[in-house]
Short mmCIF file of C-alpha atoms and ligand atoms in Angstrom, two decimals:
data_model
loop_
_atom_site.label_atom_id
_atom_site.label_comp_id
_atom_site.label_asym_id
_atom_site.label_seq_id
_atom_site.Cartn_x
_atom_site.Cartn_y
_atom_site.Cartn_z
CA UNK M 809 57.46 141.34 -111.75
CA UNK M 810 59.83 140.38 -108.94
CA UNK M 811 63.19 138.86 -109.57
CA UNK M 812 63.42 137.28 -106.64
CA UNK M 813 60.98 133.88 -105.19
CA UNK M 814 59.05 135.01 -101.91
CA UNK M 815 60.34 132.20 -99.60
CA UNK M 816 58.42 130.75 -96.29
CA UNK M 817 60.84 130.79 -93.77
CA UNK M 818 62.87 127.59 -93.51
CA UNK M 819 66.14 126.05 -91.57
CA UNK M 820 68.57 128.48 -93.46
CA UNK M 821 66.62 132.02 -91.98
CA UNK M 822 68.10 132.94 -88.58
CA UNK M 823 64.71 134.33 -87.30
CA UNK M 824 61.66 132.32 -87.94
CA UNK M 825 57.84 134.27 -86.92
CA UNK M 826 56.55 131.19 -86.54
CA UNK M 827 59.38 129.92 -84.40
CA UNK M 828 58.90 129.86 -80.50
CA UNK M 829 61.45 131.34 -78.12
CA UNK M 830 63.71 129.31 -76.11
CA UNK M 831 62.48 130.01 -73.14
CA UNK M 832 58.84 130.00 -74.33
CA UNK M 833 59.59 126.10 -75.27
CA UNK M 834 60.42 125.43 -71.84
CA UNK M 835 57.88 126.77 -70.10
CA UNK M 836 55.57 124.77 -72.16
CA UNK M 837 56.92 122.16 -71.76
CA UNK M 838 56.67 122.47 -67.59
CA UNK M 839 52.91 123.81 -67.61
CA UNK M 840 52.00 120.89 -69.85
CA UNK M 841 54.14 118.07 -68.24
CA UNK M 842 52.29 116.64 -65.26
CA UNK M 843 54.45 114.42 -63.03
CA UNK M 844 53.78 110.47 -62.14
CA UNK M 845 51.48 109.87 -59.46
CA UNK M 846 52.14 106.11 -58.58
CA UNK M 847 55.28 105.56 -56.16
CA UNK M 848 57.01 102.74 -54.70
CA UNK M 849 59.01 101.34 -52.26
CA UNK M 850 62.52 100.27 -53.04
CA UNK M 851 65.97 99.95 -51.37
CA UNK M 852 68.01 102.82 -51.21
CA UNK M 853 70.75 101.60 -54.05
CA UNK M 854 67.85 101.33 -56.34
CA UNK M 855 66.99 105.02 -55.75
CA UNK M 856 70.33 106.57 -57.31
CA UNK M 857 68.17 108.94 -59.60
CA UNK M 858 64.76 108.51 -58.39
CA UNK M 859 62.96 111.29 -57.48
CA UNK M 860 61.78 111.49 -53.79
CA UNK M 861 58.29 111.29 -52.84
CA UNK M 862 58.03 112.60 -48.90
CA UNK M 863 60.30 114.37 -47.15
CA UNK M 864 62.77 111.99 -45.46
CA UNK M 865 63.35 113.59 -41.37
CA UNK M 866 66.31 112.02 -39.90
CA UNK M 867 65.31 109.75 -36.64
CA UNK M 868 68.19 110.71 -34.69
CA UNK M 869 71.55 112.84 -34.60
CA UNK M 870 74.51 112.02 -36.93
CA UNK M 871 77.01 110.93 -35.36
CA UNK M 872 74.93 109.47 -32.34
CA UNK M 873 77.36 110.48 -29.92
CA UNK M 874 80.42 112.68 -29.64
CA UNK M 875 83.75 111.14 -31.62
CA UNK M 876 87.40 111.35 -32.16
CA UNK M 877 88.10 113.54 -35.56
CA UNK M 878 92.19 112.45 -34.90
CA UNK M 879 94.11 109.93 -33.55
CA UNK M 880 95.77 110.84 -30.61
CA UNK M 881 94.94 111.61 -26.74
CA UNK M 882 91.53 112.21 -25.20
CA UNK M 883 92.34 114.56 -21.78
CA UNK M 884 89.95 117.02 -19.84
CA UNK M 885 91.53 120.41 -20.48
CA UNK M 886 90.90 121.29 -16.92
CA UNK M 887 93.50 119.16 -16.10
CA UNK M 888 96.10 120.71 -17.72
CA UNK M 889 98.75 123.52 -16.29
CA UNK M 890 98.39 126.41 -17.75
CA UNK M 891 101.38 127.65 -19.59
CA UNK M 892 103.27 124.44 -19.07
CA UNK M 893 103.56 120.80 -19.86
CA UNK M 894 101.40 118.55 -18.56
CA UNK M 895 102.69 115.07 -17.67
CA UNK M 896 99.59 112.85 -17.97
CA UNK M 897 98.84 108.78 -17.44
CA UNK M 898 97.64 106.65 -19.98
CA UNK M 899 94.79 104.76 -18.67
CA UNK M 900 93.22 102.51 -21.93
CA UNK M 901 92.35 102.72 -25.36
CA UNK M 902 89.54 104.13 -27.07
CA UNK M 903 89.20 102.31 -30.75
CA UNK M 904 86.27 103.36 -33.32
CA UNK M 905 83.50 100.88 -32.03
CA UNK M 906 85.26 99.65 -29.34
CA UNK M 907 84.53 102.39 -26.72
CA UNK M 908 86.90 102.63 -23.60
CA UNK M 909 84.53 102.04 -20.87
CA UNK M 910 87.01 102.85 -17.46
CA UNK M 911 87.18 106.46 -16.04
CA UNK M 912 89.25 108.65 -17.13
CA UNK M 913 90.28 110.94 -13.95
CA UNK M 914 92.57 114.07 -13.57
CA UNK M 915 96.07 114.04 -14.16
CA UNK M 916 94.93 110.78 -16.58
CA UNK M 917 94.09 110.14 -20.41
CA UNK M 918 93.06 107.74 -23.26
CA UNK M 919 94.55 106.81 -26.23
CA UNK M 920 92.28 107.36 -28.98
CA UNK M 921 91.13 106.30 -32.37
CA UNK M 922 89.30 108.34 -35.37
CA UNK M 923 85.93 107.86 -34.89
CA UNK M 924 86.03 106.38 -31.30
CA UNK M 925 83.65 107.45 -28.80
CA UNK M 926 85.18 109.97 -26.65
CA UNK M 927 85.28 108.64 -22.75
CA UNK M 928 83.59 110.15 -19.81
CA UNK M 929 85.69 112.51 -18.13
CA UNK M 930 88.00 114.01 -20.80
CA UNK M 931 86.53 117.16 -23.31
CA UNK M 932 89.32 117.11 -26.18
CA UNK M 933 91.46 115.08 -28.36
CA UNK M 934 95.06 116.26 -28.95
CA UNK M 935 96.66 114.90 -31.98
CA UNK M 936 99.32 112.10 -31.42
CA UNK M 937 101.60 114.38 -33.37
CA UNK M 938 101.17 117.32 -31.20
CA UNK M 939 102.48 115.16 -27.20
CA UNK M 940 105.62 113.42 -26.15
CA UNK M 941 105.80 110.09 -24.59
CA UNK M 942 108.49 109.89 -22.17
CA UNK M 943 110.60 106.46 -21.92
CA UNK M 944 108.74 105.91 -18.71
CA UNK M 945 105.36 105.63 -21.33
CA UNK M 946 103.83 109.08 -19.46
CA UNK M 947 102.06 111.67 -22.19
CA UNK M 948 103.17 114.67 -21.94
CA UNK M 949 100.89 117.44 -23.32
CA UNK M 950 101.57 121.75 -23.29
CA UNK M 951 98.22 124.09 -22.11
CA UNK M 952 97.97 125.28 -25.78
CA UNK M 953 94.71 123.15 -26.34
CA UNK M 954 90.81 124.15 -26.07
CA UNK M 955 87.88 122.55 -24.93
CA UNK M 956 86.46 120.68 -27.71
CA UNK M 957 89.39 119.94 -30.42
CA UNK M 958 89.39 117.32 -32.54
CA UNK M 959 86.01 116.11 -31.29
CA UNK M 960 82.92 115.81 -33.60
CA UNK M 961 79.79 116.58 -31.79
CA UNK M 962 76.80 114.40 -31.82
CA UNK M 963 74.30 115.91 -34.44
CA UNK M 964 77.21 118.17 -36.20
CA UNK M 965 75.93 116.75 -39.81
CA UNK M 966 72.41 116.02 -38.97
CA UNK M 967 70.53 116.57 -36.14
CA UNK M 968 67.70 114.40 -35.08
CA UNK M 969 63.93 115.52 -36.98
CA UNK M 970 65.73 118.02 -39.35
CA UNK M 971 64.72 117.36 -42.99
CA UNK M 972 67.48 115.89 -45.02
CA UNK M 973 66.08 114.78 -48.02
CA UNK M 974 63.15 117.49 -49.36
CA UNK M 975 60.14 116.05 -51.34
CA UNK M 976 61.01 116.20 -54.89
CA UNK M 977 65.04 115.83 -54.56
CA UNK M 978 66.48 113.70 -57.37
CA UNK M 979 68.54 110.92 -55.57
CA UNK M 980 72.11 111.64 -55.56
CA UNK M 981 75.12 109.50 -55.09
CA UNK M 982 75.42 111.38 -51.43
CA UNK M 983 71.91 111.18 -50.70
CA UNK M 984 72.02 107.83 -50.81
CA UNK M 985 74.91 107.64 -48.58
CA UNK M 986 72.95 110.51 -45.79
CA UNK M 987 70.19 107.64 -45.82
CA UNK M 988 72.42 105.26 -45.23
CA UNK M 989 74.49 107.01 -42.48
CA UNK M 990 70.66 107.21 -41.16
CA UNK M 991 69.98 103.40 -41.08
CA UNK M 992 67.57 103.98 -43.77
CA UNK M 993 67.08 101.15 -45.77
CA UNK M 994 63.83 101.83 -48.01
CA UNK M 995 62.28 104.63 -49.72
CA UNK M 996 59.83 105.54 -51.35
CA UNK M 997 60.34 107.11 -54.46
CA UNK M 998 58.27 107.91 -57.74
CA UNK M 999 57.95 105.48 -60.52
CA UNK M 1000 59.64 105.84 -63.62
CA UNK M 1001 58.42 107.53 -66.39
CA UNK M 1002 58.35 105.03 -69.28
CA UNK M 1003 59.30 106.47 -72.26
CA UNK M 1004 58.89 105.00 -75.71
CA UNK M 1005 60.78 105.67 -78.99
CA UNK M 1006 61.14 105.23 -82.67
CA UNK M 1007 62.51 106.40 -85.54
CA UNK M 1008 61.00 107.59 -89.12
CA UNK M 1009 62.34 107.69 -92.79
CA UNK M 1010 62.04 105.15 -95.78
CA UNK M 1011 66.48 105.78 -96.06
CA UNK M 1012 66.90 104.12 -93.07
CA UNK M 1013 68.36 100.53 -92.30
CA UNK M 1014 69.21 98.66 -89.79
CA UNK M 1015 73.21 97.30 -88.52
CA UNK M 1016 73.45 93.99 -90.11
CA UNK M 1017 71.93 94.72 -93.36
CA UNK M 1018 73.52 96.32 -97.04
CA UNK M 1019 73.44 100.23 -97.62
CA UNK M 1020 71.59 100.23 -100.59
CA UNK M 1021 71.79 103.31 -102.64
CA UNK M 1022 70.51 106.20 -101.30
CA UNK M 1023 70.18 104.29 -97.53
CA UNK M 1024 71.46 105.30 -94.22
CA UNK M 1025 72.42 103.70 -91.14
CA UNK M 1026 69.64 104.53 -88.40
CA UNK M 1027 71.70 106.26 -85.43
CA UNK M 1028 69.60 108.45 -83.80
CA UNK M 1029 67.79 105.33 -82.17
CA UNK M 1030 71.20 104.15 -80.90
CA UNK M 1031 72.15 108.09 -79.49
CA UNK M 1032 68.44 107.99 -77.68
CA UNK M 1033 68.49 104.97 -76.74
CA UNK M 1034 71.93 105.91 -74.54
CA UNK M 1035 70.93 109.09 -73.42
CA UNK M 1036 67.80 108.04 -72.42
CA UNK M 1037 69.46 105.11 -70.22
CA UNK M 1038 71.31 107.26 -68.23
CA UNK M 1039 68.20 108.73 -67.06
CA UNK M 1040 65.94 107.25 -64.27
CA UNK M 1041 63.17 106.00 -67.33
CA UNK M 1042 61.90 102.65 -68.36
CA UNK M 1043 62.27 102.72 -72.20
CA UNK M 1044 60.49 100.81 -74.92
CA UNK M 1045 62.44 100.60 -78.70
CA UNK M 1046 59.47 100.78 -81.38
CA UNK M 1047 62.23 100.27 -83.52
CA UNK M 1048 62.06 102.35 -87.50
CA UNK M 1049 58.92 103.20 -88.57
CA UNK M 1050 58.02 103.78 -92.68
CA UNK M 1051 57.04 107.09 -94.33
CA UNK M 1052 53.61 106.37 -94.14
CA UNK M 1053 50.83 108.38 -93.04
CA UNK M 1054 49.07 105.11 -91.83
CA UNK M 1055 52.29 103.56 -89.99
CA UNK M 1056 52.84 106.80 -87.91
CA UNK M 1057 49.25 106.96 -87.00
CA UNK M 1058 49.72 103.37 -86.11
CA UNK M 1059 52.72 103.40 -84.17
CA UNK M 1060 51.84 106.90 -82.08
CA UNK M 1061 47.97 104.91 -81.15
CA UNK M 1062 50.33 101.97 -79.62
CA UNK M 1063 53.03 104.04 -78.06
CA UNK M 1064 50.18 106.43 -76.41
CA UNK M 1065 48.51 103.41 -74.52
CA UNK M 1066 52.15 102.65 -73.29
CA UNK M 1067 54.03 105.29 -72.19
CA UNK M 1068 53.95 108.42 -69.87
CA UNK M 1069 56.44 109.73 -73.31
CA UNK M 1070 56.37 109.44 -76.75
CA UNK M 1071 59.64 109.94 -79.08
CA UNK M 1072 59.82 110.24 -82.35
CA UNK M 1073 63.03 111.25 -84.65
CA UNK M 1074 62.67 112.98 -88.01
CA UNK M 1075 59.57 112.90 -89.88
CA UNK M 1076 59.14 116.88 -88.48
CA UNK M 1077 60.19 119.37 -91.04
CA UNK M 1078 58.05 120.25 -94.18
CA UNK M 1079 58.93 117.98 -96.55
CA UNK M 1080 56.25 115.72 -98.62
CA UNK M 1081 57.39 112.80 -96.40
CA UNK M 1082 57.13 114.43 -93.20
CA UNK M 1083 53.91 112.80 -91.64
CA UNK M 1084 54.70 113.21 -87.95
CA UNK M 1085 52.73 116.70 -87.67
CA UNK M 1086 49.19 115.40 -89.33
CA UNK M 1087 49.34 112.49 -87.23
CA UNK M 1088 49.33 114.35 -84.69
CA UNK M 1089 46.50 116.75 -85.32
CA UNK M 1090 44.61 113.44 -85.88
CA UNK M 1091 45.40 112.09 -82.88
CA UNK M 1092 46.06 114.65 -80.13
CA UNK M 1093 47.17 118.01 -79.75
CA UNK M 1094 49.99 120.38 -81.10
CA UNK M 1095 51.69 123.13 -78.50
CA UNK M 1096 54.31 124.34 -80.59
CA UNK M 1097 56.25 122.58 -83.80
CA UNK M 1098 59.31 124.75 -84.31
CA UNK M 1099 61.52 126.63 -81.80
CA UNK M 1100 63.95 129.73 -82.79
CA UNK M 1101 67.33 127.14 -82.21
CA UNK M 1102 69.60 125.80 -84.34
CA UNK M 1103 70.47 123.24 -84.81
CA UNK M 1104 66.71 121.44 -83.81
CA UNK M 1105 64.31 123.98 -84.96
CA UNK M 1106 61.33 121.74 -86.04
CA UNK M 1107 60.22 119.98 -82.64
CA UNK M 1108 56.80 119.27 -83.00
CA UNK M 1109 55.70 119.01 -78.94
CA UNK M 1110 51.77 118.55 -77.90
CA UNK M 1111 49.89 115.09 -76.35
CA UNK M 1112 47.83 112.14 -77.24
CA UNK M 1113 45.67 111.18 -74.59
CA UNK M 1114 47.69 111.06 -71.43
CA UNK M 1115 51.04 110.73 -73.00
CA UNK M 1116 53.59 113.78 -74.27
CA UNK M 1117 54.55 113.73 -77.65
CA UNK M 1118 57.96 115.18 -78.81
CA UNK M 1119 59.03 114.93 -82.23
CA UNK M 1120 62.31 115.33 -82.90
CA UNK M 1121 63.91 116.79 -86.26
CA UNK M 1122 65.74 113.56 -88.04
CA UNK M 1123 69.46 115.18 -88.00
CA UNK M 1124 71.58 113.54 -85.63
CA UNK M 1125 72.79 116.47 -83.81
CA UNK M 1126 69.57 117.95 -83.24
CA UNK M 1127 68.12 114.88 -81.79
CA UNK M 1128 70.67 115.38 -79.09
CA UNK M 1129 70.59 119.01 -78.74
CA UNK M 1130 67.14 119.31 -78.28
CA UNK M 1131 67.37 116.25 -75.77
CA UNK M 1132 69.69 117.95 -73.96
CA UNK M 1133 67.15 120.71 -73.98
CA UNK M 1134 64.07 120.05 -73.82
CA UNK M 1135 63.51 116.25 -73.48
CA UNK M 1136 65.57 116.53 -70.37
CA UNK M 1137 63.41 118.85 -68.62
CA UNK M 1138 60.79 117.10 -70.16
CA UNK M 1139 61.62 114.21 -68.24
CA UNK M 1140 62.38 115.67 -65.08
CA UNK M 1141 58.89 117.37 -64.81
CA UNK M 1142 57.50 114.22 -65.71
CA UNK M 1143 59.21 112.23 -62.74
CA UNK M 1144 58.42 114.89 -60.56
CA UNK M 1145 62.12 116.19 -60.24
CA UNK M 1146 62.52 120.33 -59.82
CA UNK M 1147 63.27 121.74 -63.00
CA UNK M 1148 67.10 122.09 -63.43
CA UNK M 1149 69.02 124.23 -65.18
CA UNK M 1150 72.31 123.38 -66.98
CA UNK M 1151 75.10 125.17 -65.42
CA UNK M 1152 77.32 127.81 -68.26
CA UNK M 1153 80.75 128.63 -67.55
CA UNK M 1154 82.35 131.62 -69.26
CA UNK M 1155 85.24 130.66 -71.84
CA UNK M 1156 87.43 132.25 -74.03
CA UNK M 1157 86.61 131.46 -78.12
CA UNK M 1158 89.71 130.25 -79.84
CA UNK M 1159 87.73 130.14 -83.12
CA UNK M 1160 85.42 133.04 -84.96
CA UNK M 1161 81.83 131.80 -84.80
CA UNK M 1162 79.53 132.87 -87.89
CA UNK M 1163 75.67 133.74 -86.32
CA UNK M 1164 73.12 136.19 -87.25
CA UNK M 1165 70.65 137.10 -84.02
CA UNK M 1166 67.19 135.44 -83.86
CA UNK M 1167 68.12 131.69 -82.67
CA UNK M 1168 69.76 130.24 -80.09
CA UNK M 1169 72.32 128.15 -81.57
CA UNK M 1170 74.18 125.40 -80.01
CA UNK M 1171 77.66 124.78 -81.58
CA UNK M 1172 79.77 121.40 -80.87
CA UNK M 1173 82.94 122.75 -78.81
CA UNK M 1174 85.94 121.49 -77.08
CA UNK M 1175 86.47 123.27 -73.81
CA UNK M 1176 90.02 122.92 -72.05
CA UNK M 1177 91.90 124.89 -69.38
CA UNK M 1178 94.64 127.42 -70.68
CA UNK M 1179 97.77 128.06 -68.38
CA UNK M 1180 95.87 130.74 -66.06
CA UNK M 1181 93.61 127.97 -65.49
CA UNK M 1182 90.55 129.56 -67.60
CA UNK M 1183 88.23 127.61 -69.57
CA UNK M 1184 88.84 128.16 -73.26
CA UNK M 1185 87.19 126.26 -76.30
CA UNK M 1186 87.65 125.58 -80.08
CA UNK M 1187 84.71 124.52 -82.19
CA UNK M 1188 84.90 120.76 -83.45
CA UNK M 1189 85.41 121.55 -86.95
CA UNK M 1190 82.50 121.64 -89.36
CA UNK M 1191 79.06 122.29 -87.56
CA UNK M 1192 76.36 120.65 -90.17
CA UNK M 1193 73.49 119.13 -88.13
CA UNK M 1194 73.98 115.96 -89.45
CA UNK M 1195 77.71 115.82 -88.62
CA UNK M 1196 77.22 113.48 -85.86
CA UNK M 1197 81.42 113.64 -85.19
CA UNK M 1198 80.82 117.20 -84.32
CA UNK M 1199 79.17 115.48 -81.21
CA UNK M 1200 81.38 112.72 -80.35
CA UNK M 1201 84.27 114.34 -80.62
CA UNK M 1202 83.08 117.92 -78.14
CA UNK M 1203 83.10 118.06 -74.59
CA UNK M 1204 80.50 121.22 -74.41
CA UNK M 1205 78.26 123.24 -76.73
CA UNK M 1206 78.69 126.41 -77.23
CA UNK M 1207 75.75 128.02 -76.34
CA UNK M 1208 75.31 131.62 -78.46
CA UNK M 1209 71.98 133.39 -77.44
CA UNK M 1210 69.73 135.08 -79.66
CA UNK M 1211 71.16 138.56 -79.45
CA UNK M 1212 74.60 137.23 -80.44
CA UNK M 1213 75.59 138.11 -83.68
CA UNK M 1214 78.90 136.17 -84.22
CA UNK M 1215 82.02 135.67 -82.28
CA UNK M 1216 85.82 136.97 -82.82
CA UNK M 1217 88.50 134.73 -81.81
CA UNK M 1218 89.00 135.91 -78.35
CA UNK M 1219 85.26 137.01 -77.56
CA UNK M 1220 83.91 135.43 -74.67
CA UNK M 1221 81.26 133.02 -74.67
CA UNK M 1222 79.06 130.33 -72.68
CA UNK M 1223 79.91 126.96 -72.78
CA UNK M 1224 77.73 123.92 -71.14
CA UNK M 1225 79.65 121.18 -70.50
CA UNK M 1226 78.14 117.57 -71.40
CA UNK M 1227 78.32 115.30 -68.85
CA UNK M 1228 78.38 115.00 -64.91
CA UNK M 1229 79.35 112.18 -62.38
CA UNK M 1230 78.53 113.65 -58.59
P1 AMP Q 1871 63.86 114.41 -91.74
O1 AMP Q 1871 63.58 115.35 -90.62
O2 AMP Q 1871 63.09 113.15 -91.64
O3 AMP Q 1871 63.69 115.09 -93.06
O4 AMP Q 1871 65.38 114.02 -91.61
C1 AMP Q 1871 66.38 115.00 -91.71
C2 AMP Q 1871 67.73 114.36 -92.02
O5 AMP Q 1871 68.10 113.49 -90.94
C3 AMP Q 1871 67.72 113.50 -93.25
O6 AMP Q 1871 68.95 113.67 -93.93
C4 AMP Q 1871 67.59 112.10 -92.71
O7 AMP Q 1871 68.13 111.13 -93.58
C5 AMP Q 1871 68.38 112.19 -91.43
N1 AMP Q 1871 67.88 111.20 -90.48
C6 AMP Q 1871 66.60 111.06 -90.11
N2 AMP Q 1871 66.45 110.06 -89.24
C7 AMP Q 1871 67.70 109.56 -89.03
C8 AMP Q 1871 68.19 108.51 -88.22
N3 AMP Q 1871 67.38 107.79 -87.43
N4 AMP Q 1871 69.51 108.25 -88.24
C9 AMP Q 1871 70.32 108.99 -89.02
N5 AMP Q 1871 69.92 110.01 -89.80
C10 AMP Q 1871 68.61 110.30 -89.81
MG1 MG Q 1872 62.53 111.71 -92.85
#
């Protein structure tokens, strides 16, 4: 007889047969997630996010006409001597949006604004810091100037029927201002994906009431509900939901007629309280229910009736690393957004790492520029999946691919940083 248990593979292994890859999980994920149809029409500063539904063709050149890029002196370089000072007449003014009308003739020139229109007769702007004005109030100017300085040509940023905005586009900050700059004032954009959420396990309580023994306070619904509000999504809270085969059922029937996605936190491993999985196979579908990462492994993904279902394991930090992963994209190909990919940057580990190969893992860092100016990062401390500090207190995860088997102080490695503003 064996001294040893056989074991099924659980959390602890580092390679899991039954575990999907990585990338398998995402492509899943965009095969199965079919975007919105419905659209609508809304102002531009309600767009910031939105994902585009036509391509938007500009209906006429930015900047209209040709423009100042300087103050200073609008002249027609034909006018000049060549190889030595020019002494030239000021004839008017040319102020952004006030144009200077007159003629502007040889041996004369304009004053000019940034961003005025530049006036008939003259092809270049020289700098106000780059003439002299004589006591008599004459500009004088040397031959060292070109057709064409300082002056923005009509169309330079966009020219009349060119595509700015492609079908598909997420909404930017700038976007918004390039529809703007095109006297756009509506769009019409996709509607949001609504996506609803709860939370499962008989330990949890709400802020307000007592920890009783063996209770926790329920924080994953608090971490969703933020990350999921800086995304373009219309959210509904189905608040904490009991251990109970009958109350999941019950709660994934309501959430299904409701939203385009359904999220649900713990409940996903193999435990004997862990209803989320037969629910499902009652209900819907099952594409995968574990993925070779760590932390996150169980995510139970698959679809009742119309709507996605992802269940996410119950440990705090896994509910946001497989957000960041997955429910992300998730989203995105739901609203019709290109898939995008988080951007790595290469740092230097000030910390060993401990890893064996068959998971991607996702460790809590803090990334921060050393005095050569290269990104280098220390782990947060103790990396427990339910050590929801490890979170709040990184920057980036440290991303360690399957291959890697551990990191030296010194090795490099892949960081992806959290957050983004542009
Ligand atoms: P489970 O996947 O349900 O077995 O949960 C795994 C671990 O995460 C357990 O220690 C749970 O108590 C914890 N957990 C589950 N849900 C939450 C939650 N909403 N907030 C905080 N911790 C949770
Ligand atoms: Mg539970």
């Amino acid at each position: 007889m064996s001294n040893k248990i056989s074991s099924a593979p659980s959390c602890a292994d580092p390679f899991d047969p039954e575990s999907i890859s990585m990338s398998e999980a995402l492509d899943k994920i965009q095969q199965r997630v079919l975007p919105v149809h419905a659209c609508e029409r809304l102002p531009i500063r309600e767009c910031l996010d939105r994902v585009n539904n036509e391509a938007v063709k500009s209906p006429h050149n930015v900047p209209p006409l040709p423009n100042s890029a300087m103050d200073g002196f609008a002249v027609a370089i034909g006018s000049l001597a060549q190889g030595e000072v020019t002494e030239l007449e000021e004839v008017g003014t040319a102020f952004a949006g006030n144009p200077f009308n007159g003629n502007c003739g040889p041996g004369q020139c304009v004053r000019i604004m940034t961003g005025a229109l530049v006036p008939e007769g003259t092809d270049a702007v020289i700098m106000q810091e780059q003439v002299e004005i004589t006591e008599t109030g004459k500009i004088r100017v040397d031959s060292d100037h070109r057709v064409g300085e300082n002056i923005r040509l009509a169309g330079e940023d966009v020219v009349k029927g060119e595509i700015v905005i492609d079908a598909g586009a997420r909404l930017s900050p700038a976007d918004i201002g390039v529809l703007a700059s095109l006297g756009i004032g509506q769009l019409q954009v996709k509607r949001k994906p609504v996506v609803a959420f709860f939370s499962t396990g008989d330990e949890l309580v709400s802020i307000g009431e007592k920890l009783q023994p063996g209770k926790i306070y329920d924080s994953n619904r608090y971490s969703l509900h933020c990350m999921l509000s800086r995304m373009a999504v219309d959210v509904i809270d189905l608040g904490v939901v009991k251990d109970e085969p009958a109350a999941m059922r019950e709660v994934l029937e309501n959430a299904s007629k409701r939203a385009d996605l359904i999220i649900s936190t713990g409940g996903v491993s193999v435990g004997e309280a862990d209803y989320i999985k037969p629910a499902l196979a009652d209900l819907g579908t099952t594409e995968f229910w574990k993925i070779a990462i760590k932390p996150g492994r169980p995510l139970t993904f698959g679809q009742i009736d119309a709507s996605i279902f992802m269940g996410l394991p119950g440990n705090p930090v896994a509910v946001m690393v497989t957000f960041s992963q997955f429910v992300v994209p998730a989203i995105d190909a739901l609203a019709g957004a290109k898939p995008r990919r988080p951007a790595l940057f290469r740092a230097r580990a000030l910390d060993a790492m401990r890893k064996k190969p068959g998971r991607y893992e996702f460790q809590r860092g803090i990334a921060t520029l050393d005095d050569k100016n290269e990104w280098q990062v220390a782990k947060t401390g103790k990396q427990g999946s339910g050590i929801l500090t490890s979170m709040s207190r990184a920057n980036c995860f440290i991303v360690l691919p399957d291959e890697n088997d551990g990191v030296e102080a010194g090795d490099e490695v892949q960081i992806q940083f959290f957050d983004w503003s542009l």
